[in-house]
PDB file of C-alpha atoms in Angstrom:
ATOM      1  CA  UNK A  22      80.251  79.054 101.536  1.00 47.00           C
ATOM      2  CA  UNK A  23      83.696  80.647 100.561  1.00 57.00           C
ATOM      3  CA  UNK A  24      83.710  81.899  96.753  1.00 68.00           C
ATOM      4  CA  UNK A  25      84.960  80.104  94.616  1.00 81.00           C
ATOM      5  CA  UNK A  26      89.210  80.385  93.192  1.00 88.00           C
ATOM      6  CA  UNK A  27      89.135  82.859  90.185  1.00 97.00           C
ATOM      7  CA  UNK A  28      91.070  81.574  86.919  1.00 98.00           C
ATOM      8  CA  UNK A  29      94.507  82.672  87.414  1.00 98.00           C
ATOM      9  CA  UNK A  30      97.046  83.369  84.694  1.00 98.00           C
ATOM     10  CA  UNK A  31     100.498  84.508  85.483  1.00 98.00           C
ATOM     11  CA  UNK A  32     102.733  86.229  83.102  1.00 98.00           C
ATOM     12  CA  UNK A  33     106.226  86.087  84.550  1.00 97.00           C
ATOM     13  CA  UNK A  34     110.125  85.158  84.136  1.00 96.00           C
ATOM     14  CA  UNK A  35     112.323  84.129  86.915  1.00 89.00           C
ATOM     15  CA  UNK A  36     114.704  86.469  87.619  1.00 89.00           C
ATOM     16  CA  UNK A  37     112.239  89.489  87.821  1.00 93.00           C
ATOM     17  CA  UNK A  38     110.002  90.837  90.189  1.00 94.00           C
ATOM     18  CA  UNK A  39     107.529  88.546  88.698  1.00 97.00           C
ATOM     19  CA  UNK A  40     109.021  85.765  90.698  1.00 96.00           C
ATOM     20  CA  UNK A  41     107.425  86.826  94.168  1.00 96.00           C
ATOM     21  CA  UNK A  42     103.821  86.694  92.374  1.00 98.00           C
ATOM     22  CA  UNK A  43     105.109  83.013  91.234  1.00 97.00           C
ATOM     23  CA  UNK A  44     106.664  82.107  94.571  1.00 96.00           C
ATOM     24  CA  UNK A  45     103.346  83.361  96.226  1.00 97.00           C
ATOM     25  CA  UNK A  46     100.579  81.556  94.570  1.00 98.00           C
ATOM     26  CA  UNK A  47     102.444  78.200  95.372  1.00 97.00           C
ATOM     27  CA  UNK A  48     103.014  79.269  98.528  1.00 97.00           C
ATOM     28  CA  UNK A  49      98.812  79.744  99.016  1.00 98.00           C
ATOM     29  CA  UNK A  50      98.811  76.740  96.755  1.00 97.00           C
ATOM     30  CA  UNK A  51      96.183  78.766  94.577  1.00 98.00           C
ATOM     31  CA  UNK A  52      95.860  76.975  91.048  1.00 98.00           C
ATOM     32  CA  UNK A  53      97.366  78.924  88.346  1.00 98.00           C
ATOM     33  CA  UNK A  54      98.544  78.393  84.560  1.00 98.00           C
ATOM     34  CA  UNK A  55     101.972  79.931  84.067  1.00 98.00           C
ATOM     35  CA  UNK A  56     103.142  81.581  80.902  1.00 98.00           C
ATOM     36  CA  UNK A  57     106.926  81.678  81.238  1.00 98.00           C
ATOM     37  CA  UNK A  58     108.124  84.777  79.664  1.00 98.00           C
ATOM     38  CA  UNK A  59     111.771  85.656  78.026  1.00 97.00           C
ATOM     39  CA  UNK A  60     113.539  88.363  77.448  1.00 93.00           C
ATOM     40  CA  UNK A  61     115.644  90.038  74.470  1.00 88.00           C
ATOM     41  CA  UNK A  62     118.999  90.028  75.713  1.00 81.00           C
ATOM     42  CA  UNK A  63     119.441  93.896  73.463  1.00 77.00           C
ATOM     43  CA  UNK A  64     115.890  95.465  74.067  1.00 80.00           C
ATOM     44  CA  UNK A  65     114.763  93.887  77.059  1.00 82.00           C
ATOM     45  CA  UNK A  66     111.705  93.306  75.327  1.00 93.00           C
ATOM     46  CA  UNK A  67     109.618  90.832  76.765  1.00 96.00           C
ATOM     47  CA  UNK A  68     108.037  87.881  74.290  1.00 96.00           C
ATOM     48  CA  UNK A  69     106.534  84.229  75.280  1.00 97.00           C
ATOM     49  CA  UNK A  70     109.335  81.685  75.759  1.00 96.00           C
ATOM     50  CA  UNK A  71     107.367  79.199  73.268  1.00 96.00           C
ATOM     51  CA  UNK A  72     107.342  81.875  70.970  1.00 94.00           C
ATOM     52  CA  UNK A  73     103.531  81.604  70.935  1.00 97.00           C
ATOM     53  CA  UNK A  74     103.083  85.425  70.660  1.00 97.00           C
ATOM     54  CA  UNK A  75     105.136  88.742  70.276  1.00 96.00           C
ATOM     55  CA  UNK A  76     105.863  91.765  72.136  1.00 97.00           C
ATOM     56  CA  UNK A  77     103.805  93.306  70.340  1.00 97.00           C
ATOM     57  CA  UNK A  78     100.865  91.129  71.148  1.00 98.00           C
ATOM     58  CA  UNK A  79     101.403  91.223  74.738  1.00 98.00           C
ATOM     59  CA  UNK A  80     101.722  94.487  75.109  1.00 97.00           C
ATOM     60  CA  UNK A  81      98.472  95.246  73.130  1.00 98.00           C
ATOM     61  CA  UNK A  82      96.294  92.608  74.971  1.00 98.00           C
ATOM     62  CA  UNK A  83      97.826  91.619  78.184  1.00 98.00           C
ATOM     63  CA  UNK A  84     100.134  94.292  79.837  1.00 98.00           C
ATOM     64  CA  UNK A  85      99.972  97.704  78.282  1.00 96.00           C
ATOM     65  CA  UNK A  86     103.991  98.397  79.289  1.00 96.00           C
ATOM     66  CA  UNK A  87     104.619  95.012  77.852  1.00 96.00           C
ATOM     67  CA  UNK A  88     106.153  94.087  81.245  1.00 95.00           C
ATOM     68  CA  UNK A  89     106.074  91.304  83.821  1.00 97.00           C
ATOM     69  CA  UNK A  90     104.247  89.874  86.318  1.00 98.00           C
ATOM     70  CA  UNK A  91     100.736  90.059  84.758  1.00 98.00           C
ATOM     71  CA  UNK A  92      97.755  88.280  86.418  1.00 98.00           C
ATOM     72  CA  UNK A  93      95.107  87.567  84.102  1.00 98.00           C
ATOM     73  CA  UNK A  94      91.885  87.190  86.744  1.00 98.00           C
ATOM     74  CA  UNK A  95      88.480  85.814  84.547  1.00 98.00           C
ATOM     75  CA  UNK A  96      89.897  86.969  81.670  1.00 97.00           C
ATOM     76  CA  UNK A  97      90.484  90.559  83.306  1.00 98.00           C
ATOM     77  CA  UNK A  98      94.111  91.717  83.727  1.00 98.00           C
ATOM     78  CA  UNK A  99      96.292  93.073  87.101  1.00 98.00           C
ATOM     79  CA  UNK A 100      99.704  94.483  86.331  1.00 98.00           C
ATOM     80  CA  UNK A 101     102.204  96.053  88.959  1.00 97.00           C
ATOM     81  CA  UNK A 102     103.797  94.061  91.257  1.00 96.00           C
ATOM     82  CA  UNK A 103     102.667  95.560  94.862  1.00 97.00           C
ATOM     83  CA  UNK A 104      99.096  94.955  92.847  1.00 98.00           C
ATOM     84  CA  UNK A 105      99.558  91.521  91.906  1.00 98.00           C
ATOM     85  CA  UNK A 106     100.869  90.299  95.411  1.00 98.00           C
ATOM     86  CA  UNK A 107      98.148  92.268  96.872  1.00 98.00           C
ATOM     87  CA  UNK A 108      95.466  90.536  95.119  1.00 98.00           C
ATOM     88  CA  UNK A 109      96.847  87.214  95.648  1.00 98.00           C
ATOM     89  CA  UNK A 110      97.297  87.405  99.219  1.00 98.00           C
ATOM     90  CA  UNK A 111      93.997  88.612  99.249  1.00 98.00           C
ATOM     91  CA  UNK A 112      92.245  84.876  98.220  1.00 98.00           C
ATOM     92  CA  UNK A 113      94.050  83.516 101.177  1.00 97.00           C
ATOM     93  CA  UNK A 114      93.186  86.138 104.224  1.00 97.00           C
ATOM     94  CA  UNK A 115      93.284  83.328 106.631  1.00 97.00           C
ATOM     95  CA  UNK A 116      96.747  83.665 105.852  1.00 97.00           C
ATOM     96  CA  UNK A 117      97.976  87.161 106.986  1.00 97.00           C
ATOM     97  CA  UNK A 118     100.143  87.798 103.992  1.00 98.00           C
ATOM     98  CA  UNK A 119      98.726  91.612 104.356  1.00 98.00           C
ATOM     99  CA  UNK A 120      99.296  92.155 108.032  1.00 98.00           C
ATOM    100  CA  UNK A 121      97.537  90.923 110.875  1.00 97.00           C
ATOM    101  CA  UNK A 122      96.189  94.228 112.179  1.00 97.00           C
ATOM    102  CA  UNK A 123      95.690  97.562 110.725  1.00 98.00           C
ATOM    103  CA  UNK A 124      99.006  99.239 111.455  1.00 98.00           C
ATOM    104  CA  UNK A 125     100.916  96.122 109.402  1.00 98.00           C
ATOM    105  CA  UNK A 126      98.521  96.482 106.519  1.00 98.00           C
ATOM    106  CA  UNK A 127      99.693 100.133 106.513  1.00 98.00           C
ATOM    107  CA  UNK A 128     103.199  99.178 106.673  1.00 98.00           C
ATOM    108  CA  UNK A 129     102.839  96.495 104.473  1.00 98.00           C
ATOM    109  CA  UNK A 130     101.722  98.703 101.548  1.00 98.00           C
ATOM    110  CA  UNK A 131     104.458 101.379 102.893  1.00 98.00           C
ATOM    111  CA  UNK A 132     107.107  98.943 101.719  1.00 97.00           C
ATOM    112  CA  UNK A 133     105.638  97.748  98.651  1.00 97.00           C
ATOM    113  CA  UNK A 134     105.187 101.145  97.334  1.00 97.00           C
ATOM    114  CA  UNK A 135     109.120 101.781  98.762  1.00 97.00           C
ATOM    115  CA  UNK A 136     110.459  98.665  97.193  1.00 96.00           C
ATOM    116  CA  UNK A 137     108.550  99.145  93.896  1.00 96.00           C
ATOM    117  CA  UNK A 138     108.976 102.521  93.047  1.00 94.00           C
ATOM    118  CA  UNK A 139     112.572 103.449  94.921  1.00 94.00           C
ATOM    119  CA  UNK A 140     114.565 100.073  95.046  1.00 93.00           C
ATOM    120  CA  UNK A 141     113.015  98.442  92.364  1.00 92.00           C
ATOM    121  CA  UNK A 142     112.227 101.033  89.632  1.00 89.00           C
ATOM    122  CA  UNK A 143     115.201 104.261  90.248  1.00 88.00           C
ATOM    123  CA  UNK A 144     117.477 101.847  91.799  1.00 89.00           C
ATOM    124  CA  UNK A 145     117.837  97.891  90.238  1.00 88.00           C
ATOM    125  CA  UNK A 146     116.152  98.698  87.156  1.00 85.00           C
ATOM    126  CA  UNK A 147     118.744 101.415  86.277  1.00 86.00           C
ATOM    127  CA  UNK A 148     122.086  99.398  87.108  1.00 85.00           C
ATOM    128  CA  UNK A 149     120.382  96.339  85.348  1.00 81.00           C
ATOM    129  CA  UNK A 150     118.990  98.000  82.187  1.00 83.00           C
ATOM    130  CA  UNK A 151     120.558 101.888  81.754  1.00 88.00           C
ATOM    131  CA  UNK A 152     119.283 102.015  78.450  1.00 84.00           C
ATOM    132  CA  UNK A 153     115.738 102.844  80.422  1.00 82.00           C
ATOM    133  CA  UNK A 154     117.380 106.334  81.700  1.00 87.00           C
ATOM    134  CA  UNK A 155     119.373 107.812  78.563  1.00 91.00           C
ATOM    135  CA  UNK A 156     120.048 106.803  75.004  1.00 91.00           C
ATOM    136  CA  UNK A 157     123.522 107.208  75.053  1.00 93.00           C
ATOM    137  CA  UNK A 158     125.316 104.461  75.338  1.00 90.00           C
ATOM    138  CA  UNK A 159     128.635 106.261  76.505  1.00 94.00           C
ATOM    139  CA  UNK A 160     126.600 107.178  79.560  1.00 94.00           C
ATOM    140  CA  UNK A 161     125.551 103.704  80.672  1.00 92.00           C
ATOM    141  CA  UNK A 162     128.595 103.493  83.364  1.00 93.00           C
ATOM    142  CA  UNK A 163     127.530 107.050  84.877  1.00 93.00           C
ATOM    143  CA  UNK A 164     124.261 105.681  84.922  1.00 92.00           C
ATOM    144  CA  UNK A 165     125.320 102.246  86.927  1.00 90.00           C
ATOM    145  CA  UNK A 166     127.329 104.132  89.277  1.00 91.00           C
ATOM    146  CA  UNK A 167     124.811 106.683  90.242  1.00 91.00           C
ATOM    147  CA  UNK A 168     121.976 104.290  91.146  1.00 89.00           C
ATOM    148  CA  UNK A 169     124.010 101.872  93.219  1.00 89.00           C
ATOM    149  CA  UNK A 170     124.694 104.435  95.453  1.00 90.00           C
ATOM    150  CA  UNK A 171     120.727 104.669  95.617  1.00 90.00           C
ATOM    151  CA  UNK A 172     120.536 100.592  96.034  1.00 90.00           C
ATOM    152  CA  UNK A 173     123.307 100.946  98.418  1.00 89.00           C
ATOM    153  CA  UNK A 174     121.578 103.815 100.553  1.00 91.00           C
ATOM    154  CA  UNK A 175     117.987 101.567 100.026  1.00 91.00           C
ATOM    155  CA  UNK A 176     120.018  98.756 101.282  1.00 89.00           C
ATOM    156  CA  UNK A 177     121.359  99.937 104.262  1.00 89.00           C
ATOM    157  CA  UNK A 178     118.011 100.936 104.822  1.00 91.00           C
ATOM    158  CA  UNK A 179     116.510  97.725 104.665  1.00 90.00           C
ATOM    159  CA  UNK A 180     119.323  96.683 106.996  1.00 86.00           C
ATOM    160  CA  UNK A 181     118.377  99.045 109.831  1.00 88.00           C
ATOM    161  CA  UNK A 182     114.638  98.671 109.792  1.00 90.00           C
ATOM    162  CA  UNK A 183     114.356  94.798 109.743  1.00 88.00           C
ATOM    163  CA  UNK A 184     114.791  94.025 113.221  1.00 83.00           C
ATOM    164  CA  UNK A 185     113.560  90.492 113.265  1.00 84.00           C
ATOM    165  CA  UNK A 186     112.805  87.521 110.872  1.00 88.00           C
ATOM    166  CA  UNK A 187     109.920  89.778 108.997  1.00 92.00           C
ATOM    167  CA  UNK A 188     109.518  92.586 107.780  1.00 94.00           C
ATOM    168  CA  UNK A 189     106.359  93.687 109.249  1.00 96.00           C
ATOM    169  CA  UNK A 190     105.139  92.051 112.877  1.00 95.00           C
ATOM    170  CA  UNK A 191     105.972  88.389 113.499  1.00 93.00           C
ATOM    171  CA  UNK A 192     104.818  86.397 110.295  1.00 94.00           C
ATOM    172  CA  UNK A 193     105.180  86.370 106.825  1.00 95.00           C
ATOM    173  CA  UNK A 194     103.582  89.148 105.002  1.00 97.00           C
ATOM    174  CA  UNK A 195     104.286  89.983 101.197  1.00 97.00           C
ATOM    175  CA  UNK A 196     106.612  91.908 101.777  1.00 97.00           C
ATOM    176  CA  UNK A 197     108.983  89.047 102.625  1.00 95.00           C
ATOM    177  CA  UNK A 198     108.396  87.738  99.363  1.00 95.00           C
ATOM    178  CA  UNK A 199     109.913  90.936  97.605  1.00 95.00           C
ATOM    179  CA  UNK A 200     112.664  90.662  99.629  1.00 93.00           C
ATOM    180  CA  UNK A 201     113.412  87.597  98.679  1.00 91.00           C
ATOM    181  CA  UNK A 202     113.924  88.864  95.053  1.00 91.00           C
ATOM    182  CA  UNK A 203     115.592  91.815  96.034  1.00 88.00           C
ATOM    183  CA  UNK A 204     118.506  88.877  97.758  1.00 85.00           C
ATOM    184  CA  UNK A 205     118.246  87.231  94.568  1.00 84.00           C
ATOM    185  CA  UNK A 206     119.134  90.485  92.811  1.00 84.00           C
ATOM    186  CA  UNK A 207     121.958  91.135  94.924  1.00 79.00           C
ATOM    187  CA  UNK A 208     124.818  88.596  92.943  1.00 72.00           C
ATOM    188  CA  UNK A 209     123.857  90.680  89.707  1.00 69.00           C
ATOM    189  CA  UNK A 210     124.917  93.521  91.387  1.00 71.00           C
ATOM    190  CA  UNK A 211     127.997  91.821  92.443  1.00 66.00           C
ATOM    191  CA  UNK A 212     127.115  92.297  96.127  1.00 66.00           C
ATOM    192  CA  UNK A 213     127.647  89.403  98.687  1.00 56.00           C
ATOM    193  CA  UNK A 214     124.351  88.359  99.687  1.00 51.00           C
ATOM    194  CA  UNK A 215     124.452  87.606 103.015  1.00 51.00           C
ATOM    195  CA  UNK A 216     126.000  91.312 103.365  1.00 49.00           C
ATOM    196  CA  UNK A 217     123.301  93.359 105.312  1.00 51.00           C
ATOM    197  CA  UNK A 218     121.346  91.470 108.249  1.00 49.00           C
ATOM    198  CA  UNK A 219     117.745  92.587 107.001  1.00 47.00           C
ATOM    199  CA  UNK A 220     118.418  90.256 103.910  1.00 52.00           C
ATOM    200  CA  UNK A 221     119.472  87.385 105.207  1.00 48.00           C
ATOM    201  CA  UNK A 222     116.523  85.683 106.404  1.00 48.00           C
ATOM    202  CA  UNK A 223     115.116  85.143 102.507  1.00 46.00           C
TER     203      UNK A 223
END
């Protein structure tokens, strides 16, 4: 007898990295309650959209950055998005979502830990929000310009390794789903999205 769904709470805001977690458990059509987030436009400080709690709040009992996507699991609590989409792929194996044999599972995680840490977190995260990498606010252009050349270079190489409709083997793996954000994130960086061939299957 299969075990039975966990209670699933996701903490996210459209427009983030939290999106692929969202996109993914409807996808798996898991059941999930959804706690849409916002975000202060001058802090980037992340607060319920209902107004139901603070900052504060969630970052002292749900996410201990005070970030998004959280997944709440029986009342336990997954942060980090290669995490997250991990875990939820994981309640549908029949699925695939982490690769279909053990060299895609490696290069599954090999991307997720690329796209989270590189692309994601030196690269978007600094031309988005420069007030993460100094506290002067005369620097924030210098910032900008010196991590799109690092989305640029990550871009190019998403554009030479995706060779087919996937990103790993012949189906849809997680991975896909974070590059469908990342082609999201492109018209904030005032790049055309159907620009590089590896991005324009999502």
């Amino acid at each position: 007898m299969p075990s039975p769904t966990p209670s699933l709470t996701l903490y996210q805001l459209n427009g983030t990295c939290a999106f692929a977690a969202h996109a993914l458990l409807i996808e798996l059509s898991l059941p999930f309650t959804r706690i849409r987030m916002t975000r202060t436009p001058t802090t980037g400080l992340f607060t319920s959209a209902d107004e139901t709690f603070t900052h504060e709040w969630y970052k002292q009992n749900i996410h201990h950055m005070g970030l998004v996507p959280a997944l709440v699991v029986d009342g336990k609590t997954l942060t980090e998005n290669p995490a997250v989409l991990t875990y939820i792929a994981s309640l549908r194996p029949e699925r695939g979502m982490l690769g279909r044999s053990e060299w895609e599972k490696a290069k599954v995680l090999e991307w997720m830990a690329w796209l989270s840490g590189v692309l994601h977190g030196q690269g978007v995260g600094g031309y988005l929000r420069p007030y993460r990498f100094s506290d002067e606010e005369g620097a924030y252009e210098g910032v900008k310009r010196k991590v799109l050349e690092k989305v640029m270079g990550c871009l190019e190489r998403i554009e030479e390794s995706v060779e087919g409709e996937h990103a790993v083997g012949e189906g849809v793996t997680v991975v896909d789903f974070f590059l469908h954000v990342i082609w999201r994130w492109m018209g904030n960086l005032q790049l055309e999205k159907g620009r590089l061939r590896g991005l324009r299957g999502w």
